[in-house]
């Protein structure tokens, strides 16, 4: 999964209508603006430390960063922008959207400063392992192509995701800051096979075309929350994307944009529906934040 995704992201921009999948920031500017507002509010309530940086993991085309930073800058945040991205193709797109950014290959390379961090649909792309009765399920070369070597009740674990969360939480616990994580997944750990592949906006068999299709697995927010707590960060409840965006005021933002641009009303209504409706992204996608014990709880997590 790690090798396939490294190749997949390094060789294309997979986002948008002509690509393989579309993400929340690509649906509407309102998503990034509300992320920016939540981070700006938290930063201000923390006293507005000037050493703080904006950091994003897997920023895609840089759309979320550009929309979020517009709001952060308007709120007085003048800190640096640090993007963790391995794909050269996507780094190029990000450089157009956020020209003054500083890029890193790994979270370990982020400076030791207070963080305003966001990761949207990042953890789902990090590799998982699957176990059947405690034995790791592996991929073998079979007559007709690739195949799994065993079937049964599957348990997924992701040391890569937990190590990533541990690194962020350690940084927050020592230097201050808050981090927002948005992804599809479940609030409580549970057995099940959630590995999936998407190509051209359709689900495809996971082993059919390795490296040429987007390979993801649902995020286990309970496991990520534990990893963050173990490293000394505080963790919010997990809320649905729909509830979170409504709590942050997507309705008011849509209304303001509609008043300023009446011709955009149909587009704005459709975007709110896609982002918030429970049959679209509203329920499947979850949001969790972690923060330094010395920083306030980010807004939006009231249940
Ligand atoms: N956050 C963006 C893009 C999500 S796609 C959006 O919401 O539109 C996943 C992103 O994570 C891509 O930018 C991809 O190149 C990046 N990525 C995947 N695996 C990575 C890794 N191991 N290290 C750094 N970036 C990675």
PDB file of C-alpha atoms and ligand atoms in Angstrom:
ATOM      1  CA  UNK A   1       0.000   0.000   0.000  1.00  0.00           C
ATOM      2  CA  UNK A   2       2.866   2.334   0.864  1.00  0.00           C
ATOM      3  CA  UNK A   3       4.761   1.636  -2.380  1.00  0.00           C
ATOM      4  CA  UNK A   4       1.595   1.798  -4.521  1.00  0.00           C
ATOM      5  CA  UNK A   5       0.515   5.152  -3.100  1.00  0.00           C
ATOM      6  CA  UNK A   6       4.018   6.628  -3.271  1.00  0.00           C
ATOM      7  CA  UNK A   7       4.098   5.827  -7.007  1.00  0.00           C
ATOM      8  CA  UNK A   8       0.467   6.837  -7.556  1.00  0.00           C
ATOM      9  CA  UNK A   9       0.812  10.326  -6.018  1.00  0.00           C
ATOM     10  CA  UNK A  10       4.295  10.950  -7.424  1.00  0.00           C
ATOM     11  CA  UNK A  11       3.105  10.457 -10.999  1.00  0.00           C
ATOM     12  CA  UNK A  12      -0.152  12.439 -11.240  1.00  0.00           C
ATOM     13  CA  UNK A  13      -2.580  14.985  -9.829  1.00  0.00           C
ATOM     14  CA  UNK A  14      -5.460  12.619  -8.964  1.00  0.00           C
ATOM     15  CA  UNK A  15      -7.949  15.292  -7.886  1.00  0.00           C
ATOM     16  CA  UNK A  16     -11.010  16.687  -9.586  1.00  0.00           C
ATOM     17  CA  UNK A  17     -13.522  15.727 -12.238  1.00  0.00           C
ATOM     18  CA  UNK A  18     -10.935  14.442 -14.723  1.00  0.00           C
ATOM     19  CA  UNK A  19      -8.988  12.633 -12.011  1.00  0.00           C
ATOM     20  CA  UNK A  20      -9.891   9.803  -9.652  1.00  0.00           C
ATOM     21  CA  UNK A  21     -11.567  11.545  -6.706  1.00  0.00           C
ATOM     22  CA  UNK A  22     -12.709  14.948  -5.403  1.00  0.00           C
ATOM     23  CA  UNK A  23     -12.066  16.246  -1.891  1.00  0.00           C
ATOM     24  CA  UNK A  24     -13.919  18.739   0.325  1.00  0.00           C
ATOM     25  CA  UNK A  25     -11.639  21.745  -0.376  1.00  0.00           C
ATOM     26  CA  UNK A  26     -12.057  21.111  -4.127  1.00  0.00           C
ATOM     27  CA  UNK A  27     -15.851  21.167  -3.722  1.00  0.00           C
ATOM     28  CA  UNK A  28     -16.023  24.620  -2.172  1.00  0.00           C
ATOM     29  CA  UNK A  29     -13.892  27.478  -0.839  1.00  0.00           C
ATOM     30  CA  UNK A  30     -16.137  27.384   2.262  1.00  0.00           C
ATOM     31  CA  UNK A  31     -14.390  24.249   3.542  1.00  0.00           C
ATOM     32  CA  UNK A  32     -10.927  25.842   3.666  1.00  0.00           C
ATOM     33  CA  UNK A  33     -12.325  29.127   4.937  1.00  0.00           C
ATOM     34  CA  UNK A  34     -13.955  27.420   7.916  1.00  0.00           C
ATOM     35  CA  UNK A  35     -10.734  25.491   8.638  1.00  0.00           C
ATOM     36  CA  UNK A  36      -8.908  28.841   8.551  1.00  0.00           C
ATOM     37  CA  UNK A  37     -11.514  30.438  10.827  1.00  0.00           C
ATOM     38  CA  UNK A  38     -11.298  27.586  13.351  1.00  0.00           C
ATOM     39  CA  UNK A  39      -7.486  27.807  13.440  1.00  0.00           C
ATOM     40  CA  UNK A  40      -7.511  31.630  13.596  1.00  0.00           C
ATOM     41  CA  UNK A  41      -9.969  31.595  16.504  1.00  0.00           C
ATOM     42  CA  UNK A  42      -7.917  29.019  18.419  1.00  0.00           C
ATOM     43  CA  UNK A  43      -4.663  30.925  17.771  1.00  0.00           C
ATOM     44  CA  UNK A  44      -6.188  34.209  18.955  1.00  0.00           C
ATOM     45  CA  UNK A  45      -7.570  32.625  22.132  1.00  0.00           C
ATOM     46  CA  UNK A  46      -4.080  31.191  22.751  1.00  0.00           C
ATOM     47  CA  UNK A  47      -2.777  34.775  22.790  1.00  0.00           C
ATOM     48  CA  UNK A  48      -1.804  34.960  19.104  1.00  0.00           C
ATOM     49  CA  UNK A  49       1.812  33.748  19.447  1.00  0.00           C
ATOM     50  CA  UNK A  50       3.876  35.177  16.565  1.00  0.00           C
ATOM     51  CA  UNK A  51       6.135  32.090  16.462  1.00  0.00           C
ATOM     52  CA  UNK A  52       3.194  29.898  15.324  1.00  0.00           C
ATOM     53  CA  UNK A  53       3.280  28.357  11.845  1.00  0.00           C
ATOM     54  CA  UNK A  54       0.573  27.028   9.529  1.00  0.00           C
ATOM     55  CA  UNK A  55       1.338  23.419   8.663  1.00  0.00           C
ATOM     56  CA  UNK A  56      -0.539  21.044   6.393  1.00  0.00           C
ATOM     57  CA  UNK A  57      -0.056  17.352   5.645  1.00  0.00           C
ATOM     58  CA  UNK A  58      -0.739  16.127   2.108  1.00  0.00           C
ATOM     59  CA  UNK A  59      -2.082  19.459   0.793  1.00  0.00           C
ATOM     60  CA  UNK A  60      -3.182  18.157  -2.647  1.00  0.00           C
ATOM     61  CA  UNK A  61      -3.496  21.138  -4.986  1.00  0.00           C
ATOM     62  CA  UNK A  62      -2.993  23.629  -2.137  1.00  0.00           C
ATOM     63  CA  UNK A  63      -6.622  24.751  -2.310  1.00  0.00           C
ATOM     64  CA  UNK A  64      -7.345  24.219   1.388  1.00  0.00           C
ATOM     65  CA  UNK A  65      -4.147  26.076   2.340  1.00  0.00           C
ATOM     66  CA  UNK A  66      -4.966  29.028   0.060  1.00  0.00           C
ATOM     67  CA  UNK A  67      -8.564  29.343   1.321  1.00  0.00           C
ATOM     68  CA  UNK A  68      -7.598  28.828   4.976  1.00  0.00           C
ATOM     69  CA  UNK A  69      -4.681  31.238   4.857  1.00  0.00           C
ATOM     70  CA  UNK A  70      -6.869  33.999   3.390  1.00  0.00           C
ATOM     71  CA  UNK A  71      -8.898  33.865   6.620  1.00  0.00           C
ATOM     72  CA  UNK A  72      -5.856  33.421   8.884  1.00  0.00           C
ATOM     73  CA  UNK A  73      -4.052  36.379   7.285  1.00  0.00           C
ATOM     74  CA  UNK A  74      -7.162  38.557   7.636  1.00  0.00           C
ATOM     75  CA  UNK A  75      -7.195  37.620  11.343  1.00  0.00           C
ATOM     76  CA  UNK A  76      -3.642  38.906  11.746  1.00  0.00           C
ATOM     77  CA  UNK A  77      -1.699  35.640  11.481  1.00  0.00           C
ATOM     78  CA  UNK A  78       1.639  36.408   9.757  1.00  0.00           C
ATOM     79  CA  UNK A  79       3.432  33.093  10.409  1.00  0.00           C
ATOM     80  CA  UNK A  80       5.246  30.817   7.945  1.00  0.00           C
ATOM     81  CA  UNK A  81       3.543  28.137   5.856  1.00  0.00           C
ATOM     82  CA  UNK A  82       5.013  24.608   6.006  1.00  0.00           C
ATOM     83  CA  UNK A  83       3.674  21.879   3.724  1.00  0.00           C
ATOM     84  CA  UNK A  84       4.481  18.170   4.159  1.00  0.00           C
ATOM     85  CA  UNK A  85       4.214  16.634   0.687  1.00  0.00           C
ATOM     86  CA  UNK A  86       6.157  13.883  -1.066  1.00  0.00           C
ATOM     87  CA  UNK A  87       4.682  14.175  -4.580  1.00  0.00           C
ATOM     88  CA  UNK A  88       6.652  16.437  -6.959  1.00  0.00           C
ATOM     89  CA  UNK A  89       3.585  16.840  -9.184  1.00  0.00           C
ATOM     90  CA  UNK A  90       1.432  18.064  -6.302  1.00  0.00           C
ATOM     91  CA  UNK A  91       4.225  20.252  -4.893  1.00  0.00           C
ATOM     92  CA  UNK A  92       4.166  22.091  -8.199  1.00  0.00           C
ATOM     93  CA  UNK A  93       0.411  22.664  -7.935  1.00  0.00           C
ATOM     94  CA  UNK A  94       0.810  23.777  -4.313  1.00  0.00           C
ATOM     95  CA  UNK A  95       3.516  26.281  -5.286  1.00  0.00           C
ATOM     96  CA  UNK A  96       1.003  28.015  -7.571  1.00  0.00           C
ATOM     97  CA  UNK A  97      -1.631  28.215  -4.824  1.00  0.00           C
ATOM     98  CA  UNK A  98       0.736  29.054  -1.937  1.00  0.00           C
ATOM     99  CA  UNK A  99       3.916  30.561  -3.452  1.00  0.00           C
ATOM    100  CA  UNK A 100       5.595  31.435  -0.148  1.00  0.00           C
ATOM    101  CA  UNK A 101       5.357  27.930   1.347  1.00  0.00           C
ATOM    102  CA  UNK A 102       8.251  25.815   2.656  1.00  0.00           C
ATOM    103  CA  UNK A 103       8.100  22.109   1.756  1.00  0.00           C
ATOM    104  CA  UNK A 104       9.104  19.027   3.749  1.00  0.00           C
ATOM    105  CA  UNK A 105       9.186  15.306   2.985  1.00  0.00           C
ATOM    106  CA  UNK A 106       8.261  14.286   6.496  1.00  0.00           C
ATOM    107  CA  UNK A 107       6.601  15.566   9.663  1.00  0.00           C
ATOM    108  CA  UNK A 108       9.887  14.986  11.453  1.00  0.00           C
ATOM    109  CA  UNK A 109      11.301  17.937   9.481  1.00  0.00           C
ATOM    110  CA  UNK A 110       8.744  20.505  10.730  1.00  0.00           C
ATOM    111  CA  UNK A 111      10.353  23.179  12.932  1.00  0.00           C
ATOM    112  CA  UNK A 112       9.794  23.025  16.706  1.00  0.00           C
ATOM    113  CA  UNK A 113       7.258  25.873  16.828  1.00  0.00           C
ATOM    114  CA  UNK A 114       3.585  26.238  17.846  1.00  0.00           C
ATOM    115  CA  UNK A 115       1.530  24.552  15.112  1.00  0.00           C
ATOM    116  CA  UNK A 116      -1.730  25.410  13.416  1.00  0.00           C
ATOM    117  CA  UNK A 117      -1.959  22.115  11.559  1.00  0.00           C
ATOM    118  CA  UNK A 118      -4.546  20.559   9.290  1.00  0.00           C
ATOM    119  CA  UNK A 119      -4.714  17.253   7.436  1.00  0.00           C
ATOM    120  CA  UNK A 120      -7.668  16.529   5.138  1.00  0.00           C
ATOM    121  CA  UNK A 121      -7.846  13.060   3.589  1.00  0.00           C
ATOM    122  CA  UNK A 122      -4.211  12.427   4.499  1.00  0.00           C
ATOM    123  CA  UNK A 123      -4.331   9.570   7.030  1.00  0.00           C
ATOM    124  CA  UNK A 124      -6.540   7.435   4.777  1.00  0.00           C
ATOM    125  CA  UNK A 125      -3.678   7.279   2.246  1.00  0.00           C
ATOM    126  CA  UNK A 126      -1.117   6.048   4.795  1.00  0.00           C
ATOM    127  CA  UNK A 127      -0.629   2.255   4.780  1.00  0.00           C
ATOM    128  CA  UNK A 128      -2.591  -0.210   6.909  1.00  0.00           C
ATOM    129  CA  UNK A 129      -1.815  -3.829   7.716  1.00  0.00           C
ATOM    130  CA  UNK A 130      -4.561  -6.447   7.790  1.00  0.00           C
ATOM    131  CA  UNK A 131      -4.583  -9.420  10.174  1.00  0.00           C
ATOM    132  CA  UNK A 132      -6.660 -12.626  10.083  1.00  0.00           C
ATOM    133  CA  UNK A 133      -6.624 -14.490  13.413  1.00  0.00           C
ATOM    134  CA  UNK A 134      -3.507 -12.572  14.377  1.00  0.00           C
ATOM    135  CA  UNK A 135      -1.560 -13.428  11.219  1.00  0.00           C
ATOM    136  CA  UNK A 136      -0.766 -10.671   8.751  1.00  0.00           C
ATOM    137  CA  UNK A 137      -2.620 -10.964   5.459  1.00  0.00           C
ATOM    138  CA  UNK A 138      -0.221 -10.676   2.544  1.00  0.00           C
ATOM    139  CA  UNK A 139      -0.470 -10.266  -1.201  1.00  0.00           C
ATOM    140  CA  UNK A 140       0.842 -13.056  -3.411  1.00  0.00           C
ATOM    141  CA  UNK A 141       1.267 -13.481  -7.163  1.00  0.00           C
ATOM    142  CA  UNK A 142      -1.394 -15.963  -8.278  1.00  0.00           C
ATOM    143  CA  UNK A 143      -2.195 -17.373 -11.710  1.00  0.00           C
ATOM    144  CA  UNK A 144      -4.705 -14.672 -12.607  1.00  0.00           C
ATOM    145  CA  UNK A 145      -2.789 -11.758 -11.032  1.00  0.00           C
ATOM    146  CA  UNK A 146      -2.380 -10.617  -7.442  1.00  0.00           C
ATOM    147  CA  UNK A 147      -4.348 -12.252  -4.627  1.00  0.00           C
ATOM    148  CA  UNK A 148      -4.580 -12.216  -0.827  1.00  0.00           C
ATOM    149  CA  UNK A 149      -3.070 -15.247   0.914  1.00  0.00           C
ATOM    150  CA  UNK A 150      -5.845 -15.688   3.487  1.00  0.00           C
ATOM    151  CA  UNK A 151      -9.446 -14.740   4.167  1.00  0.00           C
ATOM    152  CA  UNK A 152     -11.464 -14.457   7.355  1.00  0.00           C
ATOM    153  CA  UNK A 153     -12.395 -11.787   9.864  1.00  0.00           C
ATOM    154  CA  UNK A 154     -10.011  -8.919   9.276  1.00  0.00           C
ATOM    155  CA  UNK A 155      -8.474  -6.577  11.780  1.00  0.00           C
ATOM    156  CA  UNK A 156      -6.683  -3.483  10.471  1.00  0.00           C
ATOM    157  CA  UNK A 157      -3.792  -1.719  12.169  1.00  0.00           C
ATOM    158  CA  UNK A 158      -1.684   1.167  11.022  1.00  0.00           C
ATOM    159  CA  UNK A 159       1.677   1.714  12.704  1.00  0.00           C
ATOM    160  CA  UNK A 160       2.422   4.394  10.058  1.00  0.00           C
ATOM    161  CA  UNK A 161      -0.629   6.448  11.030  1.00  0.00           C
ATOM    162  CA  UNK A 162       0.019   6.059  14.748  1.00  0.00           C
ATOM    163  CA  UNK A 163       3.664   7.116  14.342  1.00  0.00           C
ATOM    164  CA  UNK A 164       2.534  10.180  12.383  1.00  0.00           C
ATOM    165  CA  UNK A 165      -0.016  11.106  15.039  1.00  0.00           C
ATOM    166  CA  UNK A 166       2.565  10.547  17.761  1.00  0.00           C
ATOM    167  CA  UNK A 167       4.982  12.949  16.047  1.00  0.00           C
ATOM    168  CA  UNK A 168       2.364  15.702  15.723  1.00  0.00           C
ATOM    169  CA  UNK A 169       1.107  15.261  19.274  1.00  0.00           C
ATOM    170  CA  UNK A 170       4.653  15.317  20.669  1.00  0.00           C
ATOM    171  CA  UNK A 171       5.300  18.559  18.816  1.00  0.00           C
ATOM    172  CA  UNK A 172       2.050  20.134  20.121  1.00  0.00           C
ATOM    173  CA  UNK A 173       2.684  18.993  23.672  1.00  0.00           C
ATOM    174  CA  UNK A 174       6.150  20.605  23.666  1.00  0.00           C
ATOM    175  CA  UNK A 175       5.655  23.686  21.501  1.00  0.00           C
ATOM    176  CA  UNK A 176       1.922  24.436  21.684  1.00  0.00           C
ATOM    177  CA  UNK A 177      -0.684  24.519  18.971  1.00  0.00           C
ATOM    178  CA  UNK A 178      -3.718  22.698  17.625  1.00  0.00           C
ATOM    179  CA  UNK A 179      -4.309  20.234  14.790  1.00  0.00           C
ATOM    180  CA  UNK A 180      -7.445  19.338  12.825  1.00  0.00           C
ATOM    181  CA  UNK A 181      -7.910  15.952  11.136  1.00  0.00           C
ATOM    182  CA  UNK A 182     -10.668  15.302   8.621  1.00  0.00           C
ATOM    183  CA  UNK A 183     -11.099  11.881   7.046  1.00  0.00           C
ATOM    184  CA  UNK A 184     -13.568   9.112   6.388  1.00  0.00           C
ATOM    185  CA  UNK A 185     -13.530   6.599   9.129  1.00  0.00           C
ATOM    186  CA  UNK A 186     -15.002   5.408  12.388  1.00  0.00           C
ATOM    187  CA  UNK A 187     -15.085   6.839  15.870  1.00  0.00           C
ATOM    188  CA  UNK A 188     -14.535   3.471  17.605  1.00  0.00           C
ATOM    189  CA  UNK A 189     -12.090   0.724  16.681  1.00  0.00           C
ATOM    190  CA  UNK A 190     -13.877  -2.273  15.139  1.00  0.00           C
ATOM    191  CA  UNK A 191     -12.885  -5.288  13.034  1.00  0.00           C
ATOM    192  CA  UNK A 192     -13.532  -5.116   9.297  1.00  0.00           C
ATOM    193  CA  UNK A 193     -11.926  -4.818   5.878  1.00  0.00           C
ATOM    194  CA  UNK A 194     -12.024  -1.169   4.806  1.00  0.00           C
ATOM    195  CA  UNK A 195      -9.274  -1.231   2.170  1.00  0.00           C
ATOM    196  CA  UNK A 196     -10.628   0.299  -1.024  1.00  0.00           C
ATOM    197  CA  UNK A 197      -9.426   1.453  -4.411  1.00  0.00           C
ATOM    198  CA  UNK A 198     -10.880   4.255  -6.521  1.00  0.00           C
ATOM    199  CA  UNK A 199     -10.197   5.128 -10.130  1.00  0.00           C
ATOM    200  CA  UNK A 200     -12.109   7.606 -12.275  1.00  0.00           C
ATOM    201  CA  UNK A 201     -14.591   8.240  -9.399  1.00  0.00           C
ATOM    202  CA  UNK A 202     -15.523   4.537  -9.187  1.00  0.00           C
ATOM    203  CA  UNK A 203     -14.641   1.762  -6.773  1.00  0.00           C
ATOM    204  CA  UNK A 204     -12.387  -0.849  -8.392  1.00  0.00           C
ATOM    205  CA  UNK A 205     -10.942  -4.142  -7.027  1.00  0.00           C
ATOM    206  CA  UNK A 206      -8.069  -3.296  -4.656  1.00  0.00           C
ATOM    207  CA  UNK A 207      -5.455  -5.489  -6.362  1.00  0.00           C
ATOM    208  CA  UNK A 208      -6.435  -4.848  -9.974  1.00  0.00           C
ATOM    209  CA  UNK A 209      -4.003  -2.086 -10.963  1.00  0.00           C
ATOM    210  CA  UNK A 210      -1.439  -1.347  -8.235  1.00  0.00           C
ATOM    211  CA  UNK A 211       0.027   2.168  -8.337  1.00  0.00           C
ATOM    212  CA  UNK A 212      -2.532   3.355 -10.899  1.00  0.00           C
ATOM    213  CA  UNK A 213      -5.510   3.675  -8.539  1.00  0.00           C
ATOM    214  CA  UNK A 214      -6.072   5.467  -5.242  1.00  0.00           C
ATOM    215  CA  UNK A 215      -5.667   3.009  -2.375  1.00  0.00           C
ATOM    216  CA  UNK A 216      -7.119   4.006   1.003  1.00  0.00           C
ATOM    217  CA  UNK A 217      -8.534   2.523   4.183  1.00  0.00           C
ATOM    218  CA  UNK A 218     -10.918   4.038   6.702  1.00  0.00           C
ATOM    219  CA  UNK A 219      -9.317   5.911   9.566  1.00  0.00           C
ATOM    220  CA  UNK A 220      -9.638   4.474  13.062  1.00  0.00           C
ATOM    221  CA  UNK A 221     -10.058   7.709  15.051  1.00  0.00           C
ATOM    222  CA  UNK A 222     -10.027   5.861  18.376  1.00  0.00           C
ATOM    223  CA  UNK A 223      -6.533   4.512  17.652  1.00  0.00           C
ATOM    224  CA  UNK A 224      -5.334   7.954  16.513  1.00  0.00           C
ATOM    225  CA  UNK A 225      -6.817   9.614  19.613  1.00  0.00           C
ATOM    226  CA  UNK A 226      -4.987   7.141  21.883  1.00  0.00           C
ATOM    227  CA  UNK A 227      -1.703   7.747  20.062  1.00  0.00           C
ATOM    228  CA  UNK A 228      -2.148  11.506  20.539  1.00  0.00           C
ATOM    229  CA  UNK A 229      -3.034  11.185  24.235  1.00  0.00           C
ATOM    230  CA  UNK A 230      -0.055   8.895  24.860  1.00  0.00           C
ATOM    231  CA  UNK A 231       2.195  11.629  23.469  1.00  0.00           C
ATOM    232  CA  UNK A 232       0.764  14.272  25.815  1.00  0.00           C
ATOM    233  CA  UNK A 233      -1.802  16.070  23.644  1.00  0.00           C
ATOM    234  CA  UNK A 234      -5.464  16.642  24.494  1.00  0.00           C
ATOM    235  CA  UNK A 235      -8.067  15.185  22.162  1.00  0.00           C
ATOM    236  CA  UNK A 236     -11.555  16.460  21.272  1.00  0.00           C
ATOM    237  CA  UNK A 237     -14.576  14.243  20.673  1.00  0.00           C
ATOM    238  CA  UNK A 238     -14.941  12.941  17.106  1.00  0.00           C
ATOM    239  CA  UNK A 239     -17.775  14.733  15.294  1.00  0.00           C
ATOM    240  CA  UNK A 240     -19.209  14.263  11.821  1.00  0.00           C
ATOM    241  CA  UNK A 241     -18.067  16.635   9.090  1.00  0.00           C
ATOM    242  CA  UNK A 242     -21.680  17.803   8.702  1.00  0.00           C
ATOM    243  CA  UNK A 243     -22.022  18.703  12.400  1.00  0.00           C
ATOM    244  CA  UNK A 244     -18.585  20.339  12.480  1.00  0.00           C
ATOM    245  CA  UNK A 245     -19.203  22.566   9.443  1.00  0.00           C
ATOM    246  CA  UNK A 246     -22.621  23.536  10.794  1.00  0.00           C
ATOM    247  CA  UNK A 247     -21.124  24.325  14.217  1.00  0.00           C
ATOM    248  CA  UNK A 248     -18.524  26.548  12.530  1.00  0.00           C
ATOM    249  CA  UNK A 249     -21.204  28.440  10.617  1.00  0.00           C
ATOM    250  CA  UNK A 250     -21.229  27.112   7.048  1.00  0.00           C
ATOM    251  CA  UNK A 251     -24.834  28.346   6.758  1.00  0.00           C
ATOM    252  CA  UNK A 252     -23.824  31.931   7.568  1.00  0.00           C
ATOM    253  CA  UNK A 253     -20.801  31.755   5.236  1.00  0.00           C
ATOM    254  CA  UNK A 254     -22.950  30.427   2.374  1.00  0.00           C
ATOM    255  CA  UNK A 255     -25.523  33.163   2.989  1.00  0.00           C
ATOM    256  CA  UNK A 256     -22.842  35.891   2.939  1.00  0.00           C
ATOM    257  CA  UNK A 257     -21.365  34.550  -0.308  1.00  0.00           C
ATOM    258  CA  UNK A 258     -24.850  34.292  -1.818  1.00  0.00           C
ATOM    259  CA  UNK A 259     -25.678  37.904  -0.913  1.00  0.00           C
ATOM    260  CA  UNK A 260     -22.447  39.122  -2.514  1.00  0.00           C
ATOM    261  CA  UNK A 261     -22.827  36.833  -5.570  1.00  0.00           C
ATOM    262  CA  UNK A 262     -26.517  36.018  -6.240  1.00  0.00           C
ATOM    263  CA  UNK A 263     -25.561  34.094  -9.400  1.00  0.00           C
ATOM    264  CA  UNK A 264     -23.669  31.577  -7.224  1.00  0.00           C
ATOM    265  CA  UNK A 265     -26.717  30.496  -5.171  1.00  0.00           C
ATOM    266  CA  UNK A 266     -27.248  27.125  -6.961  1.00  0.00           C
ATOM    267  CA  UNK A 267     -23.527  26.269  -6.705  1.00  0.00           C
ATOM    268  CA  UNK A 268     -23.397  27.230  -3.010  1.00  0.00           C
ATOM    269  CA  UNK A 269     -26.496  25.212  -2.155  1.00  0.00           C
ATOM    270  CA  UNK A 270     -25.100  22.186  -3.936  1.00  0.00           C
ATOM    271  CA  UNK A 271     -21.751  22.552  -2.134  1.00  0.00           C
ATOM    272  CA  UNK A 272     -23.346  22.761   1.327  1.00  0.00           C
ATOM    273  CA  UNK A 273     -25.369  19.673   0.470  1.00  0.00           C
ATOM    274  CA  UNK A 274     -22.329  17.685  -0.704  1.00  0.00           C
ATOM    275  CA  UNK A 275     -20.222  18.674   2.298  1.00  0.00           C
ATOM    276  CA  UNK A 276     -22.865  18.347   5.029  1.00  0.00           C
ATOM    277  CA  UNK A 277     -25.696  16.048   4.008  1.00  0.00           C
ATOM    278  CA  UNK A 278     -25.624  12.701   5.802  1.00  0.00           C
ATOM    279  CA  UNK A 279     -26.034  10.770   2.560  1.00  0.00           C
ATOM    280  CA  UNK A 280     -23.100  12.625   0.999  1.00  0.00           C
ATOM    281  CA  UNK A 281     -19.913  13.531   2.915  1.00  0.00           C
ATOM    282  CA  UNK A 282     -21.628  14.779   6.075  1.00  0.00           C
ATOM    283  CA  UNK A 283     -21.828  11.521   8.013  1.00  0.00           C
ATOM    284  CA  UNK A 284     -19.030   9.296   6.669  1.00  0.00           C
ATOM    285  CA  UNK A 285     -16.383  11.969   7.129  1.00  0.00           C
ATOM    286  CA  UNK A 286     -15.330  12.705  10.696  1.00  0.00           C
ATOM    287  CA  UNK A 287     -13.345  15.501  12.306  1.00  0.00           C
ATOM    288  CA  UNK A 288     -11.119  15.290  15.369  1.00  0.00           C
ATOM    289  CA  UNK A 289      -8.753  17.867  16.828  1.00  0.00           C
ATOM    290  CA  UNK A 290      -5.824  17.555  19.161  1.00  0.00           C
ATOM    291  CA  UNK A 291      -4.233  20.438  21.014  1.00  0.00           C
ATOM    292  CA  UNK A 292      -1.583  21.358  23.505  1.00  0.00           C
ATOM    293  CA  UNK A 293      -2.772  21.205  27.149  1.00  0.00           C
ATOM    294  CA  UNK A 294      -1.869  24.929  27.259  1.00  0.00           C
ATOM    295  CA  UNK A 295      -4.015  25.839  24.247  1.00  0.00           C
ATOM    296  CA  UNK A 296      -7.803  26.216  24.105  1.00  0.00           C
ATOM    297  CA  UNK A 297     -10.046  23.548  22.569  1.00  0.00           C
ATOM    298  CA  UNK A 298     -10.700  24.421  18.880  1.00  0.00           C
ATOM    299  CA  UNK A 299     -14.313  25.414  18.086  1.00  0.00           C
ATOM    300  CA  UNK A 300     -16.775  23.129  16.347  1.00  0.00           C
ATOM    301  CA  UNK A 301     -16.713  20.012  18.531  1.00  0.00           C
ATOM    302  CA  UNK A 302     -19.842  20.547  20.621  1.00  0.00           C
ATOM    303  CA  UNK A 303     -21.972  17.406  20.157  1.00  0.00           C
TER     304      UNK A 303
HETATM  305  N1  LIG B   1      -5.562  17.268   1.374  1.00  0.00           N
HETATM  306  C1  LIG B   1      -5.791  17.321  -0.051  1.00  0.00           C
HETATM  307  C2  LIG B   1      -5.298  16.089  -0.811  1.00  0.00           C
HETATM  308  C3  LIG B   1      -5.698  14.733  -0.303  1.00  0.00           C
HETATM  309  S1  LIG B   1      -4.967  13.427  -1.268  1.00  0.00           S
HETATM  310  C4  LIG B   1      -7.247  17.592  -0.337  1.00  0.00           C
HETATM  311  O1  LIG B   1      -8.042  17.500   0.595  1.00  0.00           O
HETATM  312  O2  LIG B   1      -7.595  17.894  -1.477  1.00  0.00           O
HETATM  313  C5  LIG B   1      -3.597  12.911  -0.247  1.00  0.00           C
HETATM  314  C6  LIG B   1      -2.430  13.871  -0.201  1.00  0.00           C
HETATM  315  O3  LIG B   1      -1.417  13.325   0.659  1.00  0.00           O
HETATM  316  C7  LIG B   1      -1.733  14.137  -1.528  1.00  0.00           C
HETATM  317  O4  LIG B   1      -1.295  15.476  -1.520  1.00  0.00           O
HETATM  318  C8  LIG B   1      -0.560  13.161  -1.479  1.00  0.00           C
HETATM  319  O5  LIG B   1       0.471  13.460  -2.370  1.00  0.00           O
HETATM  320  C9  LIG B   1      -0.168  13.256  -0.025  1.00  0.00           C
HETATM  321  N2  LIG B   1       0.559  12.097   0.520  1.00  0.00           N
HETATM  322  C10 LIG B   1       0.190  10.798   0.445  1.00  0.00           C
HETATM  323  N3  LIG B   1       1.036  10.020   1.142  1.00  0.00           N
HETATM  324  C11 LIG B   1       1.961  10.862   1.684  1.00  0.00           C
HETATM  325  C12 LIG B   1       3.110  10.684   2.531  1.00  0.00           C
HETATM  326  N4  LIG B   1       3.461   9.484   2.954  1.00  0.00           N
HETATM  327  N5  LIG B   1       3.803  11.779   2.912  1.00  0.00           N
HETATM  328  C13 LIG B   1       3.433  13.019   2.500  1.00  0.00           C
HETATM  329  N6  LIG B   1       2.363  13.247   1.711  1.00  0.00           N
HETATM  330  C14 LIG B   1       1.646  12.191   1.297  1.00  0.00           C
END
